[in-house]
Amino acid sequence: MDLTSLLVQLVSGAVGGSAAGAAAKQYSLGAVGNAIAGAVGGGIVGQLIGTMAGQMIEGWVGDIAGGAVGGVILTLIAGVIKNMTTK
């Protein structure tokens, strides 16, 4: 695990989470909530993709893509859970 890769995944996850919150207003957690959920998702999924894909997706492209996808996924899941519990 490289610290630079993790930081790139966290930042791209935060951006992906913010974009998901902006695109799907009904699942938004607020600006800070989207960024935090996105960063957590980006770190987790980015590391999983790096471990599972290995040499297929390598470098900055894999880190950015994995982080962004993870950020979107976790933000939307958290938004769905939030909406289900408030109704």
PDB file of C-alpha atoms in Angstrom:
ATOM      1  CA  MET A   1       0.000   0.000   0.000  1.00  0.00           C
ATOM      2  CA  ASP A   2       1.423   3.306  -1.119  1.00  0.00           C
ATOM      3  CA  LEU A   3       0.491   6.449   0.813  1.00  0.00           C
ATOM      4  CA  THR A   4       0.356   8.550  -2.342  1.00  0.00           C
ATOM      5  CA  SER A   5      -2.090   6.119  -3.954  1.00  0.00           C
ATOM      6  CA  LEU A   6      -4.280   6.168  -0.868  1.00  0.00           C
ATOM      7  CA  LEU A   7      -4.371   9.975  -0.822  1.00  0.00           C
ATOM      8  CA  VAL A   8      -5.293  10.076  -4.521  1.00  0.00           C
ATOM      9  CA  GLN A   9      -8.074   7.549  -3.882  1.00  0.00           C
ATOM     10  CA  LEU A  10      -9.409   9.546  -0.933  1.00  0.00           C
ATOM     11  CA  VAL A  11      -9.471  12.808  -2.876  1.00  0.00           C
ATOM     12  CA  SER A  12     -11.029  11.264  -5.987  1.00  0.00           C
ATOM     13  CA  GLY A  13     -13.554   9.503  -3.748  1.00  0.00           C
ATOM     14  CA  ALA A  14     -14.503  12.802  -2.142  1.00  0.00           C
ATOM     15  CA  VAL A  15     -14.965  14.356  -5.581  1.00  0.00           C
ATOM     16  CA  GLY A  16     -16.994  11.348  -6.757  1.00  0.00           C
ATOM     17  CA  GLY A  17     -19.165  11.473  -3.642  1.00  0.00           C
ATOM     18  CA  SER A  18     -19.807  15.177  -4.097  1.00  0.00           C
ATOM     19  CA  ALA A  19     -20.708  14.619  -7.744  1.00  0.00           C
ATOM     20  CA  ALA A  20     -23.077  11.793  -6.813  1.00  0.00           C
ATOM     21  CA  GLY A  21     -24.759  13.991  -4.211  1.00  0.00           C
ATOM     22  CA  ALA A  22     -25.159  16.795  -6.739  1.00  0.00           C
ATOM     23  CA  ALA A  23     -26.533  14.456  -9.410  1.00  0.00           C
ATOM     24  CA  ALA A  24     -28.944  12.597  -7.135  1.00  0.00           C
ATOM     25  CA  LYS A  25     -30.368  15.298  -4.873  1.00  0.00           C
ATOM     26  CA  GLN A  26     -32.781  12.905  -3.139  1.00  0.00           C
ATOM     27  CA  TYR A  27     -29.807  10.858  -1.855  1.00  0.00           C
ATOM     28  CA  SER A  28     -27.560  13.784  -0.932  1.00  0.00           C
ATOM     29  CA  LEU A  29     -26.017  13.817   2.531  1.00  0.00           C
ATOM     30  CA  GLY A  30     -25.075  17.483   2.358  1.00  0.00           C
ATOM     31  CA  ALA A  31     -21.788  18.847   1.061  1.00  0.00           C
ATOM     32  CA  VAL A  32     -19.644  17.631   3.941  1.00  0.00           C
ATOM     33  CA  GLY A  33     -21.466  14.300   4.268  1.00  0.00           C
ATOM     34  CA  ASN A  34     -21.061  13.566   0.564  1.00  0.00           C
ATOM     35  CA  ALA A  35     -17.353  14.360   0.706  1.00  0.00           C
ATOM     36  CA  ILE A  36     -16.758  12.232   3.811  1.00  0.00           C
ATOM     37  CA  ALA A  37     -18.750   9.251   2.540  1.00  0.00           C
ATOM     38  CA  GLY A  38     -17.034   9.585  -0.830  1.00  0.00           C
ATOM     39  CA  ALA A  39     -13.565   9.689   0.703  1.00  0.00           C
ATOM     40  CA  VAL A  40     -14.240   6.609   2.823  1.00  0.00           C
ATOM     41  CA  GLY A  41     -15.709   4.744  -0.144  1.00  0.00           C
ATOM     42  CA  GLY A  42     -12.862   5.856  -2.376  1.00  0.00           C
ATOM     43  CA  GLY A  43     -10.264   4.594   0.057  1.00  0.00           C
ATOM     44  CA  ILE A  44     -11.940   1.238   0.587  1.00  0.00           C
ATOM     45  CA  VAL A  45     -12.905   0.445  -3.009  1.00  0.00           C
ATOM     46  CA  GLY A  46      -9.677   1.903  -4.364  1.00  0.00           C
ATOM     47  CA  GLN A  47      -7.657  -0.436  -2.183  1.00  0.00           C
ATOM     48  CA  LEU A  48      -9.853  -3.405  -3.099  1.00  0.00           C
ATOM     49  CA  ILE A  49      -9.492  -2.703  -6.810  1.00  0.00           C
ATOM     50  CA  GLY A  50      -5.747  -2.299  -6.405  1.00  0.00           C
ATOM     51  CA  THR A  51      -5.532  -5.616  -4.604  1.00  0.00           C
ATOM     52  CA  MET A  52      -7.859  -7.569  -6.866  1.00  0.00           C
ATOM     53  CA  ALA A  53      -6.985  -6.115 -10.268  1.00  0.00           C
ATOM     54  CA  GLY A  54      -3.277  -6.086  -9.580  1.00  0.00           C
ATOM     55  CA  GLN A  55      -1.361  -5.272 -12.721  1.00  0.00           C
ATOM     56  CA  MET A  56      -4.401  -4.755 -14.974  1.00  0.00           C
ATOM     57  CA  ILE A  57      -5.270  -1.326 -13.574  1.00  0.00           C
ATOM     58  CA  GLU A  58      -2.110   0.296 -12.398  1.00  0.00           C
ATOM     59  CA  GLY A  59      -0.972   3.782 -11.599  1.00  0.00           C
ATOM     60  CA  TRP A  60      -2.849   7.025 -11.249  1.00  0.00           C
ATOM     61  CA  VAL A  61      -5.630   6.057 -13.615  1.00  0.00           C
ATOM     62  CA  GLY A  62      -6.570   3.048 -11.509  1.00  0.00           C
ATOM     63  CA  ASP A  63      -6.314   5.048  -8.301  1.00  0.00           C
ATOM     64  CA  ILE A  64      -8.506   7.859  -9.602  1.00  0.00           C
ATOM     65  CA  ALA A  65     -11.076   5.546 -11.198  1.00  0.00           C
ATOM     66  CA  GLY A  66     -11.275   3.233  -8.190  1.00  0.00           C
ATOM     67  CA  GLY A  67     -11.571   6.124  -5.777  1.00  0.00           C
ATOM     68  CA  ALA A  68     -14.250   7.889  -7.789  1.00  0.00           C
ATOM     69  CA  VAL A  69     -16.325   4.738  -8.275  1.00  0.00           C
ATOM     70  CA  GLY A  70     -16.044   3.877  -4.593  1.00  0.00           C
ATOM     71  CA  GLY A  71     -17.036   7.406  -3.607  1.00  0.00           C
ATOM     72  CA  VAL A  72     -20.127   7.329  -5.794  1.00  0.00           C
ATOM     73  CA  ILE A  73     -21.194   3.885  -4.592  1.00  0.00           C
ATOM     74  CA  LEU A  74     -20.823   4.539  -0.865  1.00  0.00           C
ATOM     75  CA  THR A  75     -22.435   7.987  -1.063  1.00  0.00           C
ATOM     76  CA  LEU A  76     -25.488   6.597  -2.851  1.00  0.00           C
ATOM     77  CA  ILE A  77     -25.778   3.639  -0.461  1.00  0.00           C
ATOM     78  CA  ALA A  78     -25.557   5.959   2.552  1.00  0.00           C
ATOM     79  CA  GLY A  79     -28.141   8.282   0.978  1.00  0.00           C
ATOM     80  CA  VAL A  80     -30.562   5.419   0.354  1.00  0.00           C
ATOM     81  CA  ILE A  81     -30.168   4.186   3.934  1.00  0.00           C
ATOM     82  CA  LYS A  82     -30.685   7.733   5.262  1.00  0.00           C
ATOM     83  CA  ASN A  83     -33.883   8.126   3.231  1.00  0.00           C
ATOM     84  CA  MET A  84     -35.214   4.737   4.356  1.00  0.00           C
ATOM     85  CA  THR A  85     -34.672   5.507   8.036  1.00  0.00           C
ATOM     86  CA  THR A  86     -36.251   8.972   7.962  1.00  0.00           C
ATOM     87  CA  LYS A  87     -39.550   7.829   6.462  1.00  0.00           C
TER      88      LYS A  87
END
